mmCIF file of C-alpha atoms and ligand atoms in Angstrom:
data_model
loop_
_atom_site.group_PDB
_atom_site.id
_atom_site.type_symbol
_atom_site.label_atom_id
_atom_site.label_comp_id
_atom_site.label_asym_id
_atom_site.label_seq_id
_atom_site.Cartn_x
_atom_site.Cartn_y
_atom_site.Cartn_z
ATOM 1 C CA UNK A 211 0.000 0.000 0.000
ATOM 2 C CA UNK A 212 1.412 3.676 -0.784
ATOM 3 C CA UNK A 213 0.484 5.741 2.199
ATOM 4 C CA UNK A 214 0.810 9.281 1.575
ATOM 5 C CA UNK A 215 1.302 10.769 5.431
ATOM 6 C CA UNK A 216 0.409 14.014 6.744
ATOM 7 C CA UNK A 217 1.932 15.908 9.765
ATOM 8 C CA UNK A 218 1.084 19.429 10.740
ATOM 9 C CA UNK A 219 1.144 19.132 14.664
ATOM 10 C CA UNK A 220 3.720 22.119 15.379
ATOM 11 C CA UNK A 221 6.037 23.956 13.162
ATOM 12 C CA UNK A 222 7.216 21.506 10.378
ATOM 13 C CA UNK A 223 4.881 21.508 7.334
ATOM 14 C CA UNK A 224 5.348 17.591 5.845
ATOM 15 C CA UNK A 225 4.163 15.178 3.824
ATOM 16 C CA UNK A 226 5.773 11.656 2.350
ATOM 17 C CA UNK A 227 4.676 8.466 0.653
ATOM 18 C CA UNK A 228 5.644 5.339 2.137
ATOM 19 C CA UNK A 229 5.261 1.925 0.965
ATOM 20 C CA UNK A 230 5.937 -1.379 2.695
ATOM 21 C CA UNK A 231 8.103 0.170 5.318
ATOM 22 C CA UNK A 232 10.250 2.121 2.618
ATOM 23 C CA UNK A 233 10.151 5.912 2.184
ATOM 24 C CA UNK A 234 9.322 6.777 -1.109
ATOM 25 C CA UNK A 235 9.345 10.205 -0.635
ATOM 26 C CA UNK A 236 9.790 12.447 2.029
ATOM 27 C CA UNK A 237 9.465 16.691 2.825
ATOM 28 C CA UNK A 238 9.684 18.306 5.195
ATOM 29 C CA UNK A 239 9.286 22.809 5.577
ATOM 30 C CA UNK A 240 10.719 23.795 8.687
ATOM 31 C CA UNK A 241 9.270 27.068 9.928
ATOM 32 C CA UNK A 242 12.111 27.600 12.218
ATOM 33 C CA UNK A 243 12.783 30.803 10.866
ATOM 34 C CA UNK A 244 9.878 32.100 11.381
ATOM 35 C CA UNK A 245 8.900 31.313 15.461
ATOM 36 C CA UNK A 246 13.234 31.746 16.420
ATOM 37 C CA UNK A 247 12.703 35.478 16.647
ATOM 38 C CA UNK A 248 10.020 34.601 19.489
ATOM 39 C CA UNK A 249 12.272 32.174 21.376
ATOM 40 C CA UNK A 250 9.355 29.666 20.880
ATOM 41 C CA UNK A 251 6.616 28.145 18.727
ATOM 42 C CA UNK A 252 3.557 31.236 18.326
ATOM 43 C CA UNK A 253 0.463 28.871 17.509
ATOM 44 C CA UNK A 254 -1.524 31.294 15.350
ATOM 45 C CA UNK A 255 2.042 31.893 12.925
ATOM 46 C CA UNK A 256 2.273 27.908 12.559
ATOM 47 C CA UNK A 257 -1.227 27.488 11.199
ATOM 48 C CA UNK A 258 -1.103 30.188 8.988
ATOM 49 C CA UNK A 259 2.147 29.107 7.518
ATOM 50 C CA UNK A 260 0.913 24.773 7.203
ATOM 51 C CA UNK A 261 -2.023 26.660 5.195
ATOM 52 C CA UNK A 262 0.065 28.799 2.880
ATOM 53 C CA UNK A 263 2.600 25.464 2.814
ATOM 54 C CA UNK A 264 0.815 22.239 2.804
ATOM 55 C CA UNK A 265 -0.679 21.897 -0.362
ATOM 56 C CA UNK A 266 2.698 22.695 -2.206
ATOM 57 C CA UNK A 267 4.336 20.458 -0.177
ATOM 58 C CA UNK A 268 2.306 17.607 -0.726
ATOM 59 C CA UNK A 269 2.231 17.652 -4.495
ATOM 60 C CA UNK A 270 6.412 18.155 -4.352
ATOM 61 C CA UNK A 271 6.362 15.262 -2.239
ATOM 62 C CA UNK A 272 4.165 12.752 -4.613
ATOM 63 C CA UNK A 273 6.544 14.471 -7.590
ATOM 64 C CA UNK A 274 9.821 13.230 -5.613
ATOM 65 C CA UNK A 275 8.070 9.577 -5.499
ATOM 66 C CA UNK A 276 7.077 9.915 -9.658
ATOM 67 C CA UNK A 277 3.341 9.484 -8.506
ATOM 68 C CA UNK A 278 0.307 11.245 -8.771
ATOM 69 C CA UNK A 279 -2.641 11.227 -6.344
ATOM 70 C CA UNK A 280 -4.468 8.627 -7.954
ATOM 71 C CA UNK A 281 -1.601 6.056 -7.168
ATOM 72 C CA UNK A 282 -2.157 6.575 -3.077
ATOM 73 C CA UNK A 283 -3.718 3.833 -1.533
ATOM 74 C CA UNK A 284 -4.483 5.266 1.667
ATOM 75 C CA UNK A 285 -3.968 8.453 3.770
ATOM 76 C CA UNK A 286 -2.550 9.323 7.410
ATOM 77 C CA UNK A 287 -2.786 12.418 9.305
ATOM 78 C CA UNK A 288 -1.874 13.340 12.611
ATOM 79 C CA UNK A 289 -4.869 14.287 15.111
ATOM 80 C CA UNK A 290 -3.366 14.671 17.926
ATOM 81 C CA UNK A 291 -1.503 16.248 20.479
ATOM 82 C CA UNK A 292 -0.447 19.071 18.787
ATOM 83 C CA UNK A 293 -1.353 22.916 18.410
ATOM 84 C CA UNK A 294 -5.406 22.894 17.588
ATOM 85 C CA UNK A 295 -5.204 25.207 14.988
ATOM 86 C CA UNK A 296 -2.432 23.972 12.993
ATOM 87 C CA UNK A 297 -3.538 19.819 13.372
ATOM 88 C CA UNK A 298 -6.991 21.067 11.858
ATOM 89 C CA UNK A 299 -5.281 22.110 8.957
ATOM 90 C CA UNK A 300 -3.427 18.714 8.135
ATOM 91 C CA UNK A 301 -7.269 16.959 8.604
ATOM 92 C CA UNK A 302 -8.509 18.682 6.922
ATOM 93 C CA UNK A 303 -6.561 18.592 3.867
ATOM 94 C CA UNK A 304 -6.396 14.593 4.772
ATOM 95 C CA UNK A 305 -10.077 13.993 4.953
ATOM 96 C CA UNK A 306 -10.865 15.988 1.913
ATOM 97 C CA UNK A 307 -8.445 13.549 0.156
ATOM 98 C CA UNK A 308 -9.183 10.541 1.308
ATOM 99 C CA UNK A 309 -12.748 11.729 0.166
ATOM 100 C CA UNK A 310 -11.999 12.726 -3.220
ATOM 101 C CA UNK A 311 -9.689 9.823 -3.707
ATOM 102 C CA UNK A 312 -11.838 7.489 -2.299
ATOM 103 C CA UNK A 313 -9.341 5.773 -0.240
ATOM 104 C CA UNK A 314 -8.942 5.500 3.848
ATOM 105 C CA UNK A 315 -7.671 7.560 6.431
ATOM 106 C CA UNK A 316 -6.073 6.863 9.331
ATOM 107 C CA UNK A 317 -5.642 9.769 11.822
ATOM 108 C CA UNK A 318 -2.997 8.926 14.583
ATOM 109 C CA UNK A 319 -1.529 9.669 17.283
ATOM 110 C CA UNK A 320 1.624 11.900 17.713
ATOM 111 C CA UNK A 321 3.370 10.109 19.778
ATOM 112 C CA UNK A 322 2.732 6.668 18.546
ATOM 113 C CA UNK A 323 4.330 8.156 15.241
ATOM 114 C CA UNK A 324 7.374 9.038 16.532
ATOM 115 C CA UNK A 325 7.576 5.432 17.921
ATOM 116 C CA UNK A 326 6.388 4.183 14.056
ATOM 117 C CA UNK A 327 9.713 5.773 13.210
ATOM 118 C CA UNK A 328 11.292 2.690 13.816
ATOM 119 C CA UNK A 329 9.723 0.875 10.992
ATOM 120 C CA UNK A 330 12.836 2.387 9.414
ATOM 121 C CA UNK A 331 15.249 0.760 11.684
ATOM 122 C CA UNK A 332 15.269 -2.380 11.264
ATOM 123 C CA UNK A 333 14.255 -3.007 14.684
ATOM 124 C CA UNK A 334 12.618 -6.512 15.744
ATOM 125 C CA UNK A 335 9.023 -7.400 16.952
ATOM 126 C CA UNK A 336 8.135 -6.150 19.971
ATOM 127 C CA UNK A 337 8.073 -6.145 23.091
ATOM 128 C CA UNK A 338 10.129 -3.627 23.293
ATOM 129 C CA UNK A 339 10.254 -0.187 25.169
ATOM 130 C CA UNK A 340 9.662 3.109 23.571
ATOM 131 C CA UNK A 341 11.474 6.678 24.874
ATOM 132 C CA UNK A 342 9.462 9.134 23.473
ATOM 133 C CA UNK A 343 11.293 12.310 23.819
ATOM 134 C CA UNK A 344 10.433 15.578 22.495
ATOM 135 C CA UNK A 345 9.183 19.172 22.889
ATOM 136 C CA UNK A 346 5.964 18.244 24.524
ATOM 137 C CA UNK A 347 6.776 15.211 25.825
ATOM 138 C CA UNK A 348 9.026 12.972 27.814
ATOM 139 C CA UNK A 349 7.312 9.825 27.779
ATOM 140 C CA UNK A 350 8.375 5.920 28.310
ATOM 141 C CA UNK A 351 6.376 3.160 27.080
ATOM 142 C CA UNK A 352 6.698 -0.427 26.987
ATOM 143 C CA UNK A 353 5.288 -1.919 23.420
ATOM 144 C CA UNK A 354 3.798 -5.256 23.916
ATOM 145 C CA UNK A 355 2.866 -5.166 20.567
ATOM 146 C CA UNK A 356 2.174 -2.354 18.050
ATOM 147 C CA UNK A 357 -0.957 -0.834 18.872
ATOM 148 C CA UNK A 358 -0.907 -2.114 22.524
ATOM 149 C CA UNK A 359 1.136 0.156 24.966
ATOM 150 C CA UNK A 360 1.524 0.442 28.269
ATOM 151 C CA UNK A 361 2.605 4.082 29.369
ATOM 152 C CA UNK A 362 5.106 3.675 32.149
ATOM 153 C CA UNK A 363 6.684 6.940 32.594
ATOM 154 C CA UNK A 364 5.822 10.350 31.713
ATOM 155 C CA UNK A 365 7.227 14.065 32.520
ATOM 156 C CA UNK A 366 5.367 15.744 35.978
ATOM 157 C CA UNK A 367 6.330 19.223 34.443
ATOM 158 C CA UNK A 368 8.028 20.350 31.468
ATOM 159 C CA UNK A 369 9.053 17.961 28.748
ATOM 160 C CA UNK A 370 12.881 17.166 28.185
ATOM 161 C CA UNK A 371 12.829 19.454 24.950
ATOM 162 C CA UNK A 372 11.067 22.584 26.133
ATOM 163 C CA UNK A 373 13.619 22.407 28.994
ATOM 164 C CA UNK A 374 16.335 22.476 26.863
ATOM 165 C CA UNK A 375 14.360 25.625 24.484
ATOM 166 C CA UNK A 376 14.565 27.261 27.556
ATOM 167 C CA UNK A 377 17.775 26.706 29.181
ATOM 168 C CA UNK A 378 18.873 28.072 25.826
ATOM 169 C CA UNK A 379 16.951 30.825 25.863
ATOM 170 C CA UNK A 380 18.124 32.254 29.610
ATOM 171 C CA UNK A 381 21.919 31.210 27.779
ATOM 172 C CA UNK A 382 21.208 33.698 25.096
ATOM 173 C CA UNK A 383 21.473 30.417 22.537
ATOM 174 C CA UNK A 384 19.514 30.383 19.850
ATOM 175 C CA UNK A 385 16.098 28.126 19.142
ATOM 176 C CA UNK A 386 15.637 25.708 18.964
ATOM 177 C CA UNK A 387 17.765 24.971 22.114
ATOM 178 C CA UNK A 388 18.371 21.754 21.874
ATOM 179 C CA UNK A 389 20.750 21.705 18.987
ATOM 180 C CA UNK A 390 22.100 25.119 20.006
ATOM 181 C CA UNK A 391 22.789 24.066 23.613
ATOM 182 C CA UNK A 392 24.603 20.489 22.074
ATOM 183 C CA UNK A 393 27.314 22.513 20.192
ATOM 184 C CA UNK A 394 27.723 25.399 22.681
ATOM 185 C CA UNK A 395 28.413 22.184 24.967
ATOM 186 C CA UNK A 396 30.650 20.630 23.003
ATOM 187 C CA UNK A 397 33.303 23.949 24.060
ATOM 188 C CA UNK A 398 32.182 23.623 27.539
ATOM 189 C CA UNK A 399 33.341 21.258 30.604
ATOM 190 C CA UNK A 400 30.858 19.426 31.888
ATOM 191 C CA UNK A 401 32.270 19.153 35.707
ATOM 192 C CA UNK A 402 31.773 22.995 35.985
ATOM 193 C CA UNK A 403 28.571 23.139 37.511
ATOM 194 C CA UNK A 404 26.649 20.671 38.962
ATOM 195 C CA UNK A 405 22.811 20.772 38.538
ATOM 196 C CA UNK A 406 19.917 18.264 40.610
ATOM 197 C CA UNK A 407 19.186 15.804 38.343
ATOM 198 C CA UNK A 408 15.915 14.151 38.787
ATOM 199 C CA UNK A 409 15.294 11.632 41.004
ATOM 200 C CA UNK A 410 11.646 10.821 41.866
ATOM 201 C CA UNK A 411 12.369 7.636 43.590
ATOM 202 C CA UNK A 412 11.359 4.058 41.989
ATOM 203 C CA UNK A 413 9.007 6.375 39.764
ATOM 204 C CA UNK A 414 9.741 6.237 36.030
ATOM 205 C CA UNK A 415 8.445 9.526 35.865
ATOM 206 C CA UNK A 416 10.223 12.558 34.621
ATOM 207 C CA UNK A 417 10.725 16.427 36.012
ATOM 208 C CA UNK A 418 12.479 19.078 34.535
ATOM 209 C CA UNK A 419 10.834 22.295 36.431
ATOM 210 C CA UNK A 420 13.737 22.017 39.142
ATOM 211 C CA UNK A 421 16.633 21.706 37.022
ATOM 212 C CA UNK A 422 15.448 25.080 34.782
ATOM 213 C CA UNK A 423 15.007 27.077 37.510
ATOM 214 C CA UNK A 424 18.194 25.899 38.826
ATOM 215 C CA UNK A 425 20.366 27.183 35.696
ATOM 216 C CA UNK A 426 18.185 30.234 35.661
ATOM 217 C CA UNK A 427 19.121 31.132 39.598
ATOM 218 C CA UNK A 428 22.712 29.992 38.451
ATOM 219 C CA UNK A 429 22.719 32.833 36.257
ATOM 220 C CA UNK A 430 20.425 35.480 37.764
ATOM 221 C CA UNK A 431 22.126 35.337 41.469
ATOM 222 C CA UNK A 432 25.126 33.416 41.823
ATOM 223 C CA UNK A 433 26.174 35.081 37.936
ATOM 224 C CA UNK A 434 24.760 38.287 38.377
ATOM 225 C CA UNK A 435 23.942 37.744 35.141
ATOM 226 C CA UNK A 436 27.543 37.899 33.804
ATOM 227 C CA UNK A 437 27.749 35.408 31.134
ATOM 228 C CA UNK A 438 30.634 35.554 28.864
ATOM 229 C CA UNK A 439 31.685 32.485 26.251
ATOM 230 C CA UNK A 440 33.349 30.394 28.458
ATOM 231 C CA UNK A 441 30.896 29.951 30.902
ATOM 232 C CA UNK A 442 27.650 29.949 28.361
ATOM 233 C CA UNK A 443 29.735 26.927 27.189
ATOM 234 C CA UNK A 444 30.309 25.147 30.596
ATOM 235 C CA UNK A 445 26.835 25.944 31.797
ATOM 236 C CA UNK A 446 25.598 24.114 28.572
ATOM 237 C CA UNK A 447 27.536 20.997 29.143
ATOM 238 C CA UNK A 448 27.140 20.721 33.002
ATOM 239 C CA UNK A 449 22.782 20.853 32.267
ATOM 240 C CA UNK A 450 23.335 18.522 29.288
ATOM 241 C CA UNK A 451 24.609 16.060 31.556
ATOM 242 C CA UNK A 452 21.927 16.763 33.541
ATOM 243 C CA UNK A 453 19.002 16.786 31.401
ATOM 244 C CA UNK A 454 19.751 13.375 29.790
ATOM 245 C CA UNK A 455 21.029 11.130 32.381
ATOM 246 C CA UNK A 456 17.560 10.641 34.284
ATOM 247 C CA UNK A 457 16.323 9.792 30.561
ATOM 248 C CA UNK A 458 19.238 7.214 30.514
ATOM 249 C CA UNK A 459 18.865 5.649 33.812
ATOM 250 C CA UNK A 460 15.042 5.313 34.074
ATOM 251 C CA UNK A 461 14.825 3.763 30.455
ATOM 252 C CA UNK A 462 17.853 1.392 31.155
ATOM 253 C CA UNK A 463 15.851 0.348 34.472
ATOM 254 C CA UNK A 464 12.474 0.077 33.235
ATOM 255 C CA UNK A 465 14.211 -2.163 30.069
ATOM 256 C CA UNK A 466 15.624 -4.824 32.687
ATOM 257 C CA UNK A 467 12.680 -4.914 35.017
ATOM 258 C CA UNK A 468 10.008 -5.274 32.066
ATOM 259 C CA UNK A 469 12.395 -7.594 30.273
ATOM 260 C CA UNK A 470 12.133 -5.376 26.885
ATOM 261 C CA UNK A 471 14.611 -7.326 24.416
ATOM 262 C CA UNK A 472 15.123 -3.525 22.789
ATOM 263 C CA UNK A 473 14.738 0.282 23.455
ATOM 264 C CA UNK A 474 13.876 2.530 20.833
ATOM 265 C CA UNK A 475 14.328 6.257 21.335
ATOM 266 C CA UNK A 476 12.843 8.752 19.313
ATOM 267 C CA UNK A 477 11.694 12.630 19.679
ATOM 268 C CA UNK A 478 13.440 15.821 18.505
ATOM 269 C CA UNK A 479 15.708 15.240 21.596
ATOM 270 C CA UNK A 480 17.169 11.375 20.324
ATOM 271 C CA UNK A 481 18.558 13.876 17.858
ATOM 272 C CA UNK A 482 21.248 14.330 20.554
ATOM 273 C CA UNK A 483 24.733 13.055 20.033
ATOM 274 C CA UNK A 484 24.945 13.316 23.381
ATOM 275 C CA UNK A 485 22.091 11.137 24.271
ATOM 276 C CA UNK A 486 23.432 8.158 21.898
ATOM 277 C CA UNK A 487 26.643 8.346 22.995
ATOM 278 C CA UNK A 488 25.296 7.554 26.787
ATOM 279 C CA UNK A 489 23.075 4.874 25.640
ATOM 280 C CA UNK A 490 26.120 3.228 23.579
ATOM 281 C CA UNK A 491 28.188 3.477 26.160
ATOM 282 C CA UNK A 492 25.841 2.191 28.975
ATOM 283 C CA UNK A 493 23.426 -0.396 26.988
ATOM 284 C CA UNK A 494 25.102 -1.311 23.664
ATOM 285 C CA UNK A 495 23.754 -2.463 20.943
ATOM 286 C CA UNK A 496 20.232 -2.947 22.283
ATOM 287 C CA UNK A 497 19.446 0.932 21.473
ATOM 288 C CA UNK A 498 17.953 2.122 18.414
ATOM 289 C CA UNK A 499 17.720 5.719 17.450
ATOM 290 C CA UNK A 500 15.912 7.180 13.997
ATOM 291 C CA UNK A 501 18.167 8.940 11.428
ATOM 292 C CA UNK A 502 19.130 12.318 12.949
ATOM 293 C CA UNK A 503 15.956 13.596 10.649
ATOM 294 C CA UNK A 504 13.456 11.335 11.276
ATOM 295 C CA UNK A 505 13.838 12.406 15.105
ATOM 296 C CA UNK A 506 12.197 15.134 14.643
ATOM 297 C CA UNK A 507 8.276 15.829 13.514
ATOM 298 C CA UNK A 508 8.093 13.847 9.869
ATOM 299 C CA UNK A 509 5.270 12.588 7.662
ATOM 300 C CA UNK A 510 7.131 9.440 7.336
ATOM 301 C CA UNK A 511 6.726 7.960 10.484
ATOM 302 C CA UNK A 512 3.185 9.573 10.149
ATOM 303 C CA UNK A 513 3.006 7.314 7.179
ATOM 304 C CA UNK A 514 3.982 4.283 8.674
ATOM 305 C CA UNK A 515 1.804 4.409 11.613
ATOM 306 C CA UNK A 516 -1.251 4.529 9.015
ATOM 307 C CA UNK A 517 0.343 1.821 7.151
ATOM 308 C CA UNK A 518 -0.348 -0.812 10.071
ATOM 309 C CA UNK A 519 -3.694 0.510 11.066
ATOM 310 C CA UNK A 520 -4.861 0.478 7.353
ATOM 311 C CA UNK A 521 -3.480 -2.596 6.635
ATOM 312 C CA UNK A 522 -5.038 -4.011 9.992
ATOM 313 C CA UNK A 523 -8.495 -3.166 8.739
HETATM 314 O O1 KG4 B 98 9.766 15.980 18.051
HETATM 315 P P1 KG4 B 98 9.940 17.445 17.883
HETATM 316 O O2 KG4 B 98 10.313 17.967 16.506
HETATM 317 O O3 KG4 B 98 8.651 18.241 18.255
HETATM 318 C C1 KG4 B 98 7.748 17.841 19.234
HETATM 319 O O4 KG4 B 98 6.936 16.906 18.970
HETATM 320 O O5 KG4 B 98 7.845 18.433 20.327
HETATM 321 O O6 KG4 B 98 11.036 17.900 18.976
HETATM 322 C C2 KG4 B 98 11.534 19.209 19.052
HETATM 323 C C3 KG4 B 98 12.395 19.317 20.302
HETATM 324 C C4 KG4 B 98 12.828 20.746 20.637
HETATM 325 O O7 KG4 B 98 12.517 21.012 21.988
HETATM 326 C C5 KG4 B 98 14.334 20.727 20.408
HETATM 327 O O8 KG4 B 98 15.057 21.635 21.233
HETATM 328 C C6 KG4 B 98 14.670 19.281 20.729
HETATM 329 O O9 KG4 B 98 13.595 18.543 20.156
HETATM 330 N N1 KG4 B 98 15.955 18.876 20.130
HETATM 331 C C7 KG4 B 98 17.054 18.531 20.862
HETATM 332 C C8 KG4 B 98 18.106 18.303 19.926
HETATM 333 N N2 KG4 B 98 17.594 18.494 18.668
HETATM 334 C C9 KG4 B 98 16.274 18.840 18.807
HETATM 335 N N3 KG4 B 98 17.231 18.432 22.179
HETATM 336 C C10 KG4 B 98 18.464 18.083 22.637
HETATM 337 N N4 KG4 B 98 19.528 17.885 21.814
HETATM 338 C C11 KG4 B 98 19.391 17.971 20.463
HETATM 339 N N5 KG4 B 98 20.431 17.764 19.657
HETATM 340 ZN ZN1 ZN B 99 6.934 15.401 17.745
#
C-alpha cells in the first residue's frame, strides 16, 4: 500500500509516501525561521504558515516519489496532540483527500508516530520499550505489541525538549535549544557546575521544572547575570549532563525490570549526540535511534503508523 502521510502538529509543514516500510518520498518545511525570533513556537504563525505550505508540499512530495494522487492507496494524518489550529489544517486537507480519492484515512496519534519511526530501523518485533522524547513530551512506554502500549513513565512538568528551548533561551542560545545548547556544549566542561538531576524515587516519571530554575538562579544570582563564552559553554555541558542522564537511567531500568529485548528512542531530543553516545556506552547495541531527521516531527513515520492501522483493517 502507498500511504501518503500528513503531519502538521507544530512547526514543520510535511508530507511523504511510504510503501511497505520504505520511504518513497519524504518533505519536510521547517518554519524555524519564522517562530526563532520569538524564542518559541507562536500557535496562530504555525497554522497560517501549514495553510500557505501544505498543499505545495504535498504535491512536491508525490513528484519526488514519480506518482500522482491517484496512485495513493491510503492516507494518514496526525490528530493529535499538537497545536489545535495547525492539526486542523493537516485533517482537513487529509479527509478531503481521502474523500476525493476514495481511499482510507487513518488519523494517529503523535506520539505513537514518533515510535512508528522505527519501521525504518530495522528493529525486531516487539516487546520492546519506547522513549518518546520531544518538545511536549518525555514519555516511556513499553510496546507489547504495536498498537498495545503500556505508558510507564511520563514528565510531571516540562518535557525534556522545552527544557532544553529554555535553558537556551536564559543562555542567550539560539532556538531551537536543543541543537544550540549540544554545540555550545561541546566547548564547555561538563564538571563545571553541577545541577539536581531528577530523582523521583522508583518512579519512572520525569521532572524538569527544578533543574530550569536551577540554571536560571545559576545565572540570575550566583552570575549576576555575567555570562561571557566560556561559561555559556560550561553551563551548557554541566545541564546537558543533567538533562539526559535521568532519561538514561530510568529507560535502562524500566528495560531490565520489564524484560524489553530492545529500546527505541525517538523525539526531537534522540537527535542528541549526546544522548546516543550515553546509551552506547551504557546499553550497547540494544538501542535504536531514527536517522538524525526522522527524530524530529516527519510525515514518514506519520506514514507508517497509518500503514499498520490500514493494513489491519
Ligand atoms: O519531536 P519534535 O520535533 O517536536 C515535538 O513533537 O515536540 O522535537 C523538538 C524538540 C525541541 O525542543 C528541540 O530543542 C529538541 O527537540 N531537540 C534537541 C536536539 N535536537 C532537537 N534536544 C536536545 N539535543 C538535540 N540535539
Ligand atoms: Zn513530535
Amino acid at each position: 500500500m502507498k500511504i501518503l502521510g500528513i503531519e502538521t502538529s507544530c512547526d514543520e509543514t510535511a508530507a511523504a509516501v511510504v510503501e511497505d516500510s520504505r520511504i518513497l518520498s519524504d518533505v519536510i518545511a521547517s518554519q524555524i525561521d519564522i517562530h526563532a525570533k520569538y524564542g518559541g513556537v507562536v500557535p496562530e504563525l504555525a497554522s497560517r504558515e501549514h495553510l500557505k505550505k501544505l498543499n505545495l508540499i504535498t504535491e512536491e512530495c508525490l513528484a519526488n516519489a514519480g506518482l500522482g494522487f491517484r496512485d495513493i492507496d491510503g492516507i494518514a494524518v496526525t490528530s493529535n496532540p499538537g497545536l489545535e489550529g495547525s492539526l486542523l489544517v493537516g485533517l482537513t486537507a487529509a479527509r478531503t483527500l481521502s474523500y476525493i480519492l476514495k481511499v482510507p484515512l487513518a488519523e494517529v496519534d503523535h506520539l505513537e508516530s514518533h515510535l512508528f519511526a522505527s519501521a525504518f530501523t530495522g528493529i525486531g518485533k516487539p516487546p520492546g520499550l519506547g522513549l518518546v522524547v520531544s518538545g511536549g513530551h518525555t514519555r516511556l512506554v513499553h510496546i507489547r505489541e504495536w498498537g498495545r502500549y503500556e505508558v510507564l513513565g511520563d514528565t510531571r512538568d516540562d518535557a525534556a525538549g522545552e527544557c532544553f528551548d529554555k535553558v537556551a533561551s536564559v543562555l542567550g542560545l539560539p532556538y531551537p535549544g536543543g541543537p544550540s545548547v549540544e554545540k555550545a556544549a561541546l566547548s564547555g566542561s561538563r564538571g563545571a557546575y553541577r545541577f539536581p538531576v531528577s530523582d523521583l524515587g522508583g518512579s519512572y516519571d520525569f521532572s524538569y521544572s527544578g533543574l530550569k530554575t536551577a540554571v536560571l538562579y545559576k545565572i540570575k544570582y550566583d552570575l549576576q547575570g555575567k555570562l561571557d563564552g566560556k561559561t555559556v559553554c560550561d553551563i551548557a555541558a554541566a545541564f546537558q549532563e543533567a538533562a539526559l542522564k535521568p532519561l538514561v537511567d530510568n529507560t535502562l531500568r524500566a528495560a531490565s525490570e520489564c524484560g524489553a529485548g530492545w529500546i527505541f528512542v525517538c523525539g526531537g531530543v534522540a537527535a542528541s549526540g549526546r544522548l546516543r553516545e550515553l546509551f552506547g556506552e551504557r546499553a550497547g547495541k540494544n538501542v535504536f535511534f531514527p536517522d538524525k531527521r526522522l527524530c524530529t516531527d516527519n510525515a514518514a513515520m506519520v506514514a507508517a503508523c497509518g500503514e499498520f492501522y490500514l493494513q489491519r483493517r
